[in-house]
Amino acid sequence: MSRLADMIRTKKLVFEYEKRDEEGNVIGKHRAIDEVDMEIQPGQFIAILGHNGSGKSTLAKHMNAILLPESGTMWVDGKDTSDLSHLWEVRQSAGMVFQNPDNQIIGTVVEEDVGFGPENLGVPTDEIWKRVEESLSAVGMIEYRHHSPNKLSGGQKQRVAIAGVVAMHPKCIVLDEPTAMLDPNGRKEVLRAVQGLRERERITVILITHYMEEVIEADQVFVMDQGHIVMQGTPKEVFSQVETLKKYRLDVPQVTMLAYELQQRGFSIPDGILRKEELVDVLCQLN
Amino acid sequence: MSIKLEHVGYVYSQGTAYEKHALKDVNLEIGDGQFIGVIGHTGSGKSTMIQHLNGLLKATEGTVYVNGENIYADGYDLKSLRTKVGLVFQYPEHQLFEVDVISDVCFGPKNQGCSQEECLERAREALQLVGLPEKYYKESPFDLSGGQKRRVAIAGVLAMKPEVLVLDEPTAGLDPKGRDEILDQILLLKKELHMTVILVSHSMEDVAKYVERIIVMDKGKVMLDGSPKEVFSHYKELEQVGLAAPQVTYIMHELAAHGLPVRTDATTVEEAADEITRCLEERKILPAEKNILQAAQQKQPEA
């Protein structure tokens, strides 16, 4: 039985990649996801951290049935993804945005690119235009609607890719390292757009990233290692454990590291400081 | 090896509707053994600039001198320049292609005309330098992790024994530990082989931690050129061109604004922690154990 209240739910989810030799015979298996249990409520902002090869992208690809579980179950909005009769509903519920914006844009004009998704869903033309307008406004790209995507910056392209997913009216959007190839400004633009989606459109956001500063606004942070979820909690709870995170090849935001360093030197500074304002307040009050 | 760019300009697709002036009057001198960071937003001209350093792009205006020689002069050996200035592009692992790791790294020296033995020796040496364990040498490069692939790709350039190593965002897409490992390794190379290293990066935190000189590019021009402390003191100008200072620099400025008399030029966590400690101790705010120690010392005369 799946519970309808969860946006995403997994039970003992397992996925294995097969290693093959040149003739295509299976010579070994690598378990990328190992009995993961996870629940994500609608409207939440979830961050997934983990080193390269920890299984986070493989997990993300289960969320819109690009990959299907080897064993165990993945429910998206109450629907079992292994049941192929749900495939299109699953893909419509959970949209995905990938790392490289250049691989995700197909249109020659921005608005055409954004309209591609809803058109494929068979949405009537008037409704497509309405959705294109709404989703481009939601990511702050409406003034570029008539532009050619290949003249845009990385951050702008990535926002167009997000708008393309939003136009399909998903309940949930999964972003797999959307900022990895962007400069600091591009990163900021994309994060702002993602925040806006969650606040205004009430879309569940699942963000996979290697930039620790990007997750401090999340409701929940999951940390993955060797296909397992090894830490789970609010950003404050997770980033309080500096040494544990380092063990998992991760890091903490620079301000958290500075607070931790001062704490190690014996100053009385609380755990898990995430914002520079917090640290400035604490330091100014030391007496 | 010294490289000098004099009034260098570069125009893409000159004379067409897509003409773009990517570099304008760039003057730079890159001395021996320096560790240099190049920062700038997407489209600022960083990648165009570094492709002039080994003659991959030919300046449409100005000249490039290597060891005092004009590289555009007739008869200049550009092929040997390209082995002296090794360029590691973004996502270099996309360029891996051989059946196993060691053959992939041998490709460069093989093209330089080295003997099979010499190729293997150089490949082994290069793989050691990037810290890839020997058990992977016979593996397919495609079976390695992202960080390992990138090491192999960097080794492929090192095997050509360049004197200058230019890396375009070598840590993009790597996890934090992988980021630190690659950069620590590069720093080690620079120290051990006295190589000149030029690092193009989008991470202000990384350049602040590793390099001794930062070149800031904007709209095809060099906007700032100096030590990390000097460059990041212009954080307001940097913000205007889509960049920023490391987070700790902002913290120092805010502390100063709140009346804590700290110097604001720290650019790394270590420097910031030292400066805050100094400032707090001067104000007689001491770490807990020092407080106890001091209290104990004050008590002693009475005893």
Coordinates of C-alpha atoms in Angstrom, one line a residue:
Chain A
M1 CA 0.0 0.0 0.0
S2 CA 1.3 3.4 -0.9
R3 CA 0.4 6.4 1.1
L4 CA -1.0 9.2 -1.0
A5 CA 0.4 11.9 1.3
D6 CA 4.0 11.3 0.2
M7 CA 5.4 13.0 -2.9
I8 CA 8.2 10.5 -3.1
R9 CA 8.5 7.3 -1.1
T10 CA 10.9 4.4 -1.4
K11 CA 10.9 1.1 0.4
K12 CA 14.1 -1.1 0.4
L13 CA 15.0 0.3 -3.0
V14 CA 17.8 -1.5 -4.7
F15 CA 19.5 -0.8 -8.0
E16 CA 22.5 -2.5 -9.5
Y17 CA 24.6 -1.6 -12.5
E18 CA 25.9 -4.5 -14.5
K19 CA 29.6 -4.6 -15.6
R20 CA 29.9 -6.3 -19.0
D21 CA 32.9 -7.6 -21.0
E22 CA 33.4 -6.9 -24.7
E23 CA 31.1 -9.7 -25.7
G24 CA 28.3 -8.2 -23.5
N25 CA 28.4 -11.0 -20.9
V26 CA 27.8 -9.8 -17.4
I27 CA 31.0 -10.0 -15.4
G28 CA 30.0 -8.3 -12.2
K29 CA 27.5 -6.1 -10.5
H30 CA 27.8 -2.8 -8.7
R31 CA 25.1 -2.0 -6.2
A32 CA 24.5 1.7 -6.6
I33 CA 21.4 1.9 -4.4
D34 CA 21.3 -0.4 -1.4
E35 CA 17.9 -0.8 0.4
V36 CA 17.0 2.9 0.6
D37 CA 14.0 4.0 2.6
M38 CA 13.0 7.6 2.1
E39 CA 9.9 9.8 2.4
I40 CA 9.5 13.2 0.9
Q41 CA 6.4 15.3 1.7
P42 CA 4.7 17.5 -0.9
G43 CA 6.0 21.1 -1.0
Q44 CA 9.3 20.4 0.7
F45 CA 12.7 21.6 -0.4
I46 CA 15.0 18.6 -0.2
A47 CA 18.7 18.5 -0.8
I48 CA 20.7 15.4 -1.5
L49 CA 24.4 15.4 -0.9
G50 CA 27.0 12.8 -1.5
H51 CA 30.4 12.2 -3.1
N52 CA 30.8 11.2 -6.8
G53 CA 29.6 7.7 -7.1
S54 CA 27.6 7.7 -3.9
G55 CA 24.3 6.9 -5.7
K56 CA 22.5 10.2 -5.6
S57 CA 22.0 10.6 -9.4
T58 CA 20.9 6.9 -9.7
L59 CA 18.4 7.6 -7.0
A60 CA 17.2 10.7 -8.8
K61 CA 16.8 8.8 -12.0
H62 CA 14.3 6.5 -10.2
M63 CA 12.1 9.5 -9.4
N64 CA 10.8 9.8 -12.9
A65 CA 11.3 6.2 -14.0
I66 CA 14.4 6.7 -16.2
L67 CA 15.6 3.8 -14.1
L68 CA 13.4 1.1 -12.5
P69 CA 14.2 -0.6 -9.2
E70 CA 16.0 -3.9 -9.2
S71 CA 14.1 -4.7 -6.1
G72 CA 12.1 -2.7 -3.6
T73 CA 9.6 0.0 -4.6
M74 CA 9.6 3.6 -5.6
W75 CA 6.3 5.5 -5.4
V76 CA 6.0 8.9 -7.0
D77 CA 2.8 10.7 -5.9
G78 CA 1.4 7.4 -4.8
K79 CA 2.2 5.5 -8.0
D80 CA 4.5 2.6 -8.2
T81 CA 7.1 3.4 -10.9
S82 CA 7.6 -0.3 -11.7
D83 CA 4.1 -0.5 -13.0
L84 CA 4.6 0.6 -16.6
S85 CA 0.9 1.7 -17.0
H86 CA 1.9 4.6 -14.7
L87 CA 4.9 5.7 -16.7
W88 CA 3.5 8.9 -18.2
E89 CA 1.8 10.0 -15.0
V90 CA 5.1 9.4 -13.1
R91 CA 7.0 11.4 -15.7
Q92 CA 4.5 14.2 -15.5
S93 CA 4.5 14.3 -11.7
A94 CA 8.3 14.5 -11.4
G95 CA 10.3 16.6 -13.9
M96 CA 14.1 16.5 -14.2
V97 CA 16.7 19.1 -14.9
F98 CA 20.3 17.9 -15.5
Q99 CA 23.8 19.4 -15.2
N100 CA 24.5 20.5 -18.7
P101 CA 22.1 23.1 -20.1
D102 CA 23.3 22.6 -23.6
N103 CA 22.1 19.0 -23.6
Q104 CA 18.6 19.9 -22.6
I105 CA 17.6 22.7 -25.0
I106 CA 16.2 21.7 -28.4
G107 CA 14.2 24.7 -29.6
T108 CA 15.6 27.5 -31.7
V109 CA 13.6 30.1 -29.8
V110 CA 13.2 30.2 -26.0
E111 CA 9.4 30.1 -26.0
E112 CA 9.3 27.3 -28.5
D113 CA 11.7 25.2 -26.3
V114 CA 9.6 25.8 -23.2
G115 CA 6.4 24.9 -25.1
F116 CA 7.8 21.5 -26.3
G117 CA 7.0 19.6 -23.1
P118 CA 3.3 20.6 -22.8
E119 CA 2.9 20.2 -26.6
N120 CA 4.0 16.6 -26.2
L121 CA 1.5 16.1 -23.4
G122 CA -1.3 17.1 -25.8
V123 CA -2.1 20.4 -24.1
P124 CA -4.3 22.7 -26.3
T125 CA -2.4 25.5 -28.0
D126 CA -4.0 28.4 -26.0
E127 CA -3.1 26.6 -22.8
I128 CA 0.5 26.0 -24.0
W129 CA 1.1 29.7 -24.6
K130 CA -0.4 30.5 -21.2
R131 CA 1.9 27.9 -19.6
V132 CA 5.0 29.2 -21.5
E133 CA 4.3 32.7 -20.3
E134 CA 3.8 31.6 -16.7
S135 CA 6.8 29.4 -16.4
L136 CA 9.2 31.8 -18.1
S137 CA 8.0 34.5 -15.7
A138 CA 8.4 32.1 -12.8
V139 CA 12.2 31.8 -13.5
G140 CA 12.6 35.4 -14.5
M141 CA 13.2 34.8 -18.2
I142 CA 10.1 36.2 -19.8
E143 CA 11.9 39.1 -21.5
Y144 CA 14.0 36.5 -23.4
R145 CA 11.1 34.6 -24.8
H146 CA 11.9 35.5 -28.4
H147 CA 15.7 35.0 -28.1
S148 CA 17.7 32.2 -29.4
P149 CA 18.8 29.9 -26.6
N150 CA 22.4 29.5 -27.8
K151 CA 23.1 33.2 -27.2
L152 CA 22.2 32.9 -23.5
S153 CA 24.5 32.5 -20.6
G154 CA 24.8 29.2 -18.7
G155 CA 22.5 30.4 -15.9
Q156 CA 19.9 31.7 -18.3
K157 CA 19.9 28.5 -20.3
Q158 CA 19.5 26.5 -17.2
R159 CA 16.5 28.7 -16.2
V160 CA 15.0 28.0 -19.6
A161 CA 15.5 24.3 -19.0
I162 CA 13.7 24.6 -15.6
A163 CA 10.9 26.6 -17.3
G164 CA 10.5 23.8 -19.8
V165 CA 9.9 21.4 -16.9
V166 CA 7.6 23.8 -15.0
A167 CA 5.4 24.2 -18.1
M168 CA 4.5 20.5 -17.8
H169 CA 3.0 21.4 -14.4
P170 CA 4.9 18.7 -12.4
K171 CA 4.2 18.3 -8.7
C172 CA 7.9 17.8 -8.1
I173 CA 11.1 18.9 -9.8
V174 CA 14.4 17.0 -9.5
L175 CA 17.5 19.0 -10.2
D176 CA 20.7 17.0 -10.6
E177 CA 23.6 19.3 -10.1
P178 CA 22.0 22.2 -12.0
T179 CA 24.7 24.7 -11.1
A180 CA 27.9 22.6 -11.5
M181 CA 28.8 24.2 -14.8
L182 CA 27.8 27.8 -13.9
D183 CA 29.7 30.9 -12.7
P184 CA 28.8 32.4 -9.3
N185 CA 26.2 34.7 -10.8
G186 CA 24.6 31.9 -12.8
R187 CA 24.5 29.8 -9.7
K188 CA 22.7 32.6 -7.8
E189 CA 20.1 33.1 -10.6
V190 CA 19.3 29.4 -10.8
L191 CA 18.9 29.1 -7.0
R192 CA 16.7 32.1 -6.9
A193 CA 14.5 30.6 -9.6
V194 CA 14.3 27.3 -7.7
Q195 CA 13.4 29.0 -4.5
G196 CA 10.7 31.0 -6.3
L197 CA 9.1 27.8 -7.7
R198 CA 8.9 26.3 -4.3
E199 CA 7.4 29.4 -2.6
R200 CA 5.0 30.6 -5.3
E201 CA 4.2 27.5 -7.2
R202 CA 4.4 25.1 -4.2
I203 CA 6.4 22.6 -6.2
T204 CA 8.3 20.0 -4.3
V205 CA 12.0 20.6 -5.0
I206 CA 14.7 18.0 -4.9
L207 CA 18.2 19.4 -5.3
I208 CA 21.3 17.4 -5.8
T209 CA 24.5 19.4 -5.5
H210 CA 28.2 19.5 -4.5
Y211 CA 27.9 23.1 -3.3
M212 CA 27.2 23.1 0.4
E213 CA 26.1 26.7 0.6
E214 CA 23.2 25.9 -1.8
V215 CA 21.4 23.7 0.7
I216 CA 21.1 25.9 3.8
E217 CA 17.6 26.9 2.9
A218 CA 16.4 23.3 2.5
D219 CA 13.8 21.7 4.8
Q220 CA 15.6 18.4 4.9
V221 CA 19.1 17.2 3.8
F222 CA 19.9 13.6 3.0
V223 CA 23.5 12.5 2.8
M224 CA 24.3 9.4 0.7
D225 CA 27.3 7.1 0.8
Q226 CA 27.8 3.8 -1.0
G227 CA 24.1 3.6 -1.9
H228 CA 22.9 4.2 1.6
I229 CA 21.3 7.3 3.3
V230 CA 23.8 7.9 6.0
M231 CA 22.7 11.2 7.4
Q232 CA 19.3 13.0 7.4
G233 CA 18.1 16.1 9.1
T234 CA 17.8 19.9 8.9
P235 CA 20.8 21.7 7.4
K236 CA 21.6 22.9 10.9
E237 CA 21.6 19.3 12.2
V238 CA 23.7 17.9 9.3
F239 CA 26.2 20.7 9.1
S240 CA 26.8 20.5 12.9
Q241 CA 28.7 17.3 12.2
V242 CA 31.7 18.7 10.4
E243 CA 34.0 15.6 11.0
T244 CA 31.3 13.1 9.9
L245 CA 30.7 15.1 6.7
K246 CA 34.4 15.1 5.9
K247 CA 34.5 11.4 6.3
Y248 CA 31.9 11.2 3.6
R249 CA 34.1 13.4 1.3
L250 CA 31.8 16.4 1.8
D251 CA 32.3 19.8 3.3
V252 CA 30.4 22.5 5.1
P253 CA 29.7 26.1 4.0
Q254 CA 32.7 28.4 4.6
V255 CA 31.0 30.3 7.4
T256 CA 30.2 27.0 9.2
M257 CA 33.9 26.0 8.8
L258 CA 35.1 29.3 10.3
A259 CA 32.7 28.9 13.2
Y260 CA 33.9 25.4 13.7
E261 CA 37.6 26.4 13.6
L262 CA 37.0 29.1 16.2
Q263 CA 35.1 26.6 18.4
Q264 CA 38.0 24.2 18.1
R265 CA 40.3 27.0 19.3
G266 CA 38.1 27.1 22.5
F267 CA 35.8 30.0 21.9
S268 CA 32.2 29.4 23.0
I269 CA 30.4 29.2 19.7
P270 CA 27.3 27.1 19.1
D271 CA 27.3 24.2 16.6
G272 CA 25.8 24.4 13.1
I273 CA 26.1 28.1 12.2
L274 CA 25.0 28.4 8.6
R275 CA 24.7 32.2 7.8
K276 CA 27.3 34.9 8.1
E277 CA 24.8 37.1 10.1
E278 CA 24.6 34.4 12.8
L279 CA 28.3 34.2 13.2
V280 CA 28.7 38.0 13.3
D281 CA 26.0 38.2 16.0
V282 CA 27.7 35.4 18.1
L283 CA 31.1 37.0 17.8
C284 CA 29.9 40.5 18.7
Q285 CA 28.2 39.1 21.8
L286 CA 31.3 37.3 23.1
N287 CA 32.4 38.9 26.3
Chain B
M1 CA 59.5 30.0 -19.2
S2 CA 58.0 33.4 -19.5
I3 CA 55.0 34.3 -21.6
K4 CA 54.1 37.8 -22.5
L5 CA 50.9 39.0 -24.1
E6 CA 51.2 42.5 -25.7
H7 CA 48.1 44.4 -26.8
V8 CA 46.4 41.1 -27.6
G9 CA 42.9 41.3 -29.2
Y10 CA 40.8 38.5 -30.6
V11 CA 37.7 38.6 -32.8
Y12 CA 35.6 35.5 -33.4
S13 CA 34.1 35.1 -36.9
Q14 CA 35.6 38.3 -38.1
G15 CA 33.7 39.9 -41.0
T16 CA 30.5 37.9 -40.4
A17 CA 27.2 38.8 -38.7
Y18 CA 28.4 36.8 -35.7
E19 CA 31.5 38.8 -35.2
K20 CA 32.4 39.0 -31.5
H21 CA 35.3 40.9 -30.0
A22 CA 36.3 38.4 -27.3
L23 CA 39.6 39.9 -26.2
K24 CA 40.6 43.6 -26.2
D25 CA 44.1 45.0 -25.6
V26 CA 45.2 42.3 -23.1
N27 CA 48.6 42.9 -21.6
L28 CA 50.0 40.2 -19.3
E29 CA 53.3 38.9 -18.2
I30 CA 53.4 35.4 -16.8
G31 CA 56.7 34.7 -15.0
D32 CA 58.4 31.5 -14.1
G33 CA 57.0 29.2 -11.4
Q34 CA 53.9 31.3 -10.6
F35 CA 50.6 29.9 -9.5
I36 CA 48.0 32.1 -11.1
G37 CA 44.2 32.1 -10.9
V38 CA 42.0 33.4 -13.7
I39 CA 38.5 34.4 -12.8
G40 CA 35.6 36.0 -14.7
H41 CA 32.0 35.3 -15.5
T42 CA 31.0 33.1 -18.5
G43 CA 31.9 34.9 -21.7
S44 CA 34.4 37.2 -20.1
G45 CA 37.2 36.0 -22.3
K46 CA 39.0 33.6 -19.9
S47 CA 39.0 30.6 -22.2
T48 CA 39.8 32.6 -25.3
M49 CA 42.8 34.1 -23.4
I50 CA 44.3 30.8 -22.3
Q51 CA 44.1 29.4 -25.8
H52 CA 46.5 32.2 -26.8
L53 CA 49.1 30.9 -24.4
N54 CA 50.1 27.9 -26.6
G55 CA 49.2 29.4 -29.9
L56 CA 45.9 27.4 -30.3
L57 CA 44.2 30.7 -31.2
K58 CA 46.1 33.4 -33.1
A59 CA 45.6 36.9 -31.9
T60 CA 43.8 39.1 -34.4
E61 CA 45.7 42.1 -32.9
G62 CA 48.9 42.3 -30.9
T63 CA 51.6 39.7 -30.2
V64 CA 52.5 36.8 -27.9
Y65 CA 56.1 36.4 -26.8
V66 CA 57.4 33.2 -25.3
N67 CA 60.9 33.5 -23.7
G68 CA 61.2 36.8 -25.7
E69 CA 60.4 35.1 -29.0
N70 CA 57.4 36.2 -31.1
I71 CA 55.4 33.0 -31.6
Y72 CA 53.7 34.4 -34.7
A73 CA 57.1 34.9 -36.5
D74 CA 57.7 32.8 -39.6
G75 CA 59.3 29.5 -38.8
Y76 CA 58.4 29.6 -35.1
D77 CA 58.0 26.0 -33.9
L78 CA 54.4 26.1 -32.7
K79 CA 54.2 22.3 -32.3
S80 CA 56.9 22.3 -29.7
L81 CA 55.3 25.3 -27.9
R82 CA 52.1 23.2 -27.5
T83 CA 54.0 20.5 -25.7
K84 CA 55.7 23.1 -23.4
V85 CA 52.4 24.8 -22.5
G86 CA 50.0 22.0 -21.6
L87 CA 46.3 22.8 -21.7
V88 CA 43.8 20.8 -19.8
F89 CA 40.3 21.7 -21.0
Q90 CA 37.0 21.6 -19.1
Y91 CA 35.8 18.1 -18.5
P92 CA 39.0 16.6 -20.0
E93 CA 37.7 13.1 -19.2
H94 CA 35.5 13.5 -22.3
Q95 CA 38.7 13.3 -24.3
L96 CA 39.8 9.9 -22.9
F97 CA 39.6 7.2 -25.6
E98 CA 42.2 4.5 -25.3
V99 CA 41.6 0.9 -24.2
D100 CA 43.4 1.3 -20.9
V101 CA 44.6 4.1 -18.6
I102 CA 48.3 3.6 -19.4
S103 CA 47.8 3.7 -23.2
D104 CA 45.7 6.8 -22.9
V105 CA 48.5 8.7 -21.0
C106 CA 51.1 7.4 -23.5
F107 CA 49.3 9.1 -26.4
G108 CA 50.9 12.5 -25.9
P109 CA 54.5 11.4 -25.6
K110 CA 53.9 9.0 -28.5
N111 CA 52.9 11.9 -30.7
Q112 CA 56.0 13.8 -29.6
G113 CA 58.0 10.9 -31.1
C114 CA 59.2 9.2 -27.9
S115 CA 60.2 5.6 -27.9
Q116 CA 57.7 3.0 -26.5
E117 CA 59.9 2.6 -23.4
E118 CA 60.2 6.4 -22.8
C119 CA 56.4 6.7 -23.3
L120 CA 55.7 4.1 -20.7
E121 CA 58.2 5.6 -18.3
R122 CA 56.7 9.1 -18.7
A123 CA 53.1 7.8 -18.4
R124 CA 54.0 6.0 -15.1
E125 CA 55.6 9.1 -13.7
A126 CA 52.7 11.3 -14.7
L127 CA 50.2 8.9 -13.2
Q128 CA 52.2 8.8 -10.0
L129 CA 52.2 12.6 -10.0
V130 CA 48.4 12.8 -10.1
G131 CA 48.2 10.1 -7.4
L132 CA 46.5 7.4 -9.3
P133 CA 47.3 3.9 -7.8
E134 CA 49.0 1.4 -10.1
K135 CA 46.2 -1.1 -9.9
Y136 CA 44.2 1.1 -12.3
Y137 CA 46.8 1.3 -15.1
K138 CA 45.3 -1.6 -17.0
E139 CA 41.7 -0.7 -16.4
S140 CA 39.5 1.0 -19.0
P141 CA 39.5 4.7 -18.3
F142 CA 35.7 4.6 -18.7
D143 CA 35.3 2.3 -15.6
L144 CA 36.9 4.9 -13.3
S145 CA 35.1 7.4 -11.1
G146 CA 34.8 11.1 -12.2
G147 CA 37.7 12.2 -10.0
Q148 CA 39.9 9.4 -11.2
K149 CA 39.1 10.0 -14.9
R150 CA 40.1 13.6 -14.4
R151 CA 43.4 12.6 -12.9
V152 CA 44.1 10.4 -15.9
A153 CA 43.3 13.3 -18.3
I154 CA 45.6 15.6 -16.4
A155 CA 48.3 12.9 -16.4
G156 CA 48.0 12.7 -20.2
V157 CA 49.1 16.4 -20.4
L158 CA 51.8 16.0 -17.7
A159 CA 53.3 13.1 -19.7
M160 CA 54.3 15.6 -22.4
K161 CA 56.5 17.3 -19.7
P162 CA 55.1 20.8 -20.1
E163 CA 56.8 23.8 -18.4
V164 CA 53.5 25.6 -18.0
L165 CA 50.3 23.8 -17.1
V166 CA 47.0 25.6 -17.9
L167 CA 43.8 24.1 -16.4
D168 CA 40.3 25.2 -17.3
E169 CA 38.1 24.5 -14.3
P170 CA 39.7 21.3 -13.3
T171 CA 37.3 20.7 -10.4
A172 CA 33.9 21.3 -12.0
G173 CA 31.5 18.6 -11.1
L174 CA 33.7 17.0 -8.5
D175 CA 32.7 16.4 -4.8
P176 CA 34.3 18.6 -2.2
K177 CA 37.0 16.0 -1.3
G178 CA 37.8 15.4 -4.9
R179 CA 38.1 19.2 -5.4
D180 CA 40.6 19.5 -2.6
E181 CA 42.6 16.4 -3.7
I182 CA 43.0 17.6 -7.3
L183 CA 44.0 21.1 -6.2
D184 CA 46.4 19.8 -3.5
Q185 CA 48.0 17.6 -6.1
I186 CA 48.4 20.6 -8.5
L187 CA 50.0 22.6 -5.8
L188 CA 52.4 19.8 -5.1
L189 CA 53.3 19.6 -8.8
K190 CA 54.0 23.3 -8.9
K191 CA 56.3 23.0 -5.8
E192 CA 58.1 19.9 -6.9
L193 CA 58.5 20.5 -10.6
H194 CA 58.6 24.3 -10.3
M195 CA 56.0 24.4 -13.0
T196 CA 54.0 27.6 -13.8
V197 CA 50.4 26.8 -13.2
I198 CA 47.4 28.8 -14.5
L199 CA 44.1 27.8 -13.0
V200 CA 40.8 29.0 -14.5
S201 CA 38.1 28.7 -11.8
H202 CA 34.6 29.8 -10.9
S203 CA 35.3 29.1 -7.2
M204 CA 36.5 32.2 -5.4
E205 CA 37.2 30.1 -2.3
D206 CA 39.5 27.8 -4.3
V207 CA 41.6 30.5 -5.9
A208 CA 41.9 32.4 -2.6
K209 CA 43.2 29.2 -1.0
Y210 CA 45.7 28.1 -3.6
V211 CA 47.0 30.9 -5.9
E212 CA 49.5 33.7 -5.4
R213 CA 48.1 36.0 -8.2
I214 CA 44.7 36.5 -9.6
I215 CA 43.8 37.9 -13.0
V216 CA 40.2 39.1 -13.3
M217 CA 38.7 39.2 -16.8
D218 CA 35.7 41.2 -17.8
K219 CA 34.4 41.9 -21.3
G220 CA 37.5 40.7 -22.9
K221 CA 39.8 42.9 -20.8
V222 CA 42.0 42.4 -17.7
M223 CA 40.1 44.2 -15.0
L224 CA 42.2 43.4 -12.0
D225 CA 45.6 41.7 -11.5
G226 CA 47.1 41.2 -8.1
S227 CA 47.4 39.0 -5.0
P228 CA 44.2 37.5 -3.6
K229 CA 44.1 40.0 -0.8
E230 CA 44.4 42.9 -3.2
V231 CA 41.9 41.6 -5.7
F232 CA 39.3 40.6 -3.2
S233 CA 39.5 44.0 -1.4
H234 CA 37.7 45.2 -4.6
Y235 CA 34.7 43.0 -3.8
K236 CA 32.1 45.6 -4.7
E237 CA 33.6 46.0 -8.2
L238 CA 33.8 42.2 -8.5
E239 CA 30.1 41.9 -7.7
Q240 CA 29.3 44.3 -10.5
V241 CA 30.9 42.0 -13.0
G242 CA 29.1 38.9 -11.7
L243 CA 31.8 37.7 -9.3
A244 CA 32.2 37.9 -5.6
A245 CA 34.8 37.6 -2.8
P246 CA 35.1 34.4 -0.7
Q247 CA 32.4 34.2 2.0
V248 CA 34.9 34.8 4.8
T249 CA 35.9 38.1 3.3
Y250 CA 32.3 39.3 3.7
I251 CA 32.2 38.1 7.3
M252 CA 35.3 40.1 8.1
H253 CA 33.8 43.3 6.5
E254 CA 30.6 42.7 8.5
L255 CA 32.5 42.2 11.8
A256 CA 34.3 45.5 11.2
A257 CA 31.0 47.2 10.4
H258 CA 29.7 45.9 13.7
G259 CA 32.6 47.5 15.5
L260 CA 34.9 44.6 16.0
P261 CA 38.3 46.0 15.0
V262 CA 39.4 43.2 12.7
R263 CA 41.5 43.6 9.5
T264 CA 39.2 42.9 6.6
D265 CA 41.6 41.3 4.1
A266 CA 41.4 37.7 5.1
T267 CA 40.5 35.4 2.1
T268 CA 40.7 32.0 3.6
V269 CA 39.1 30.3 6.7
E270 CA 42.5 29.9 8.3
E271 CA 43.4 33.6 7.9
A272 CA 40.0 34.7 9.1
A273 CA 40.2 32.4 12.2
D274 CA 43.7 33.8 13.0
E275 CA 42.6 37.4 12.7
I276 CA 39.4 37.0 14.7
T277 CA 41.4 35.1 17.4
R278 CA 43.9 37.9 17.6
C279 CA 41.2 40.6 17.8
L280 CA 39.2 38.8 20.5
E281 CA 42.3 38.1 22.6
E282 CA 43.3 41.7 22.4
R283 CA 39.9 42.5 23.8
K284 CA 40.6 40.0 26.6
I285 CA 38.1 37.6 25.3
L286 CA 39.9 34.3 25.6
P287 CA 39.2 30.8 24.6
A288 CA 37.7 28.8 27.6
E289 CA 40.9 26.8 28.5
K290 CA 43.1 29.9 28.4
N291 CA 40.6 31.6 30.7
I292 CA 41.0 28.8 33.2
L293 CA 44.8 28.9 32.8
Q294 CA 44.9 32.6 33.4
A295 CA 42.6 32.3 36.4
A296 CA 44.9 29.7 37.8
Q297 CA 47.9 31.9 37.2
Q298 CA 46.2 34.8 39.0
K299 CA 45.5 32.6 41.9
Q300 CA 49.1 31.4 42.3
P301 CA 50.6 34.4 44.1
E302 CA 47.9 34.2 46.8
A303 CA 48.8 30.5 47.4

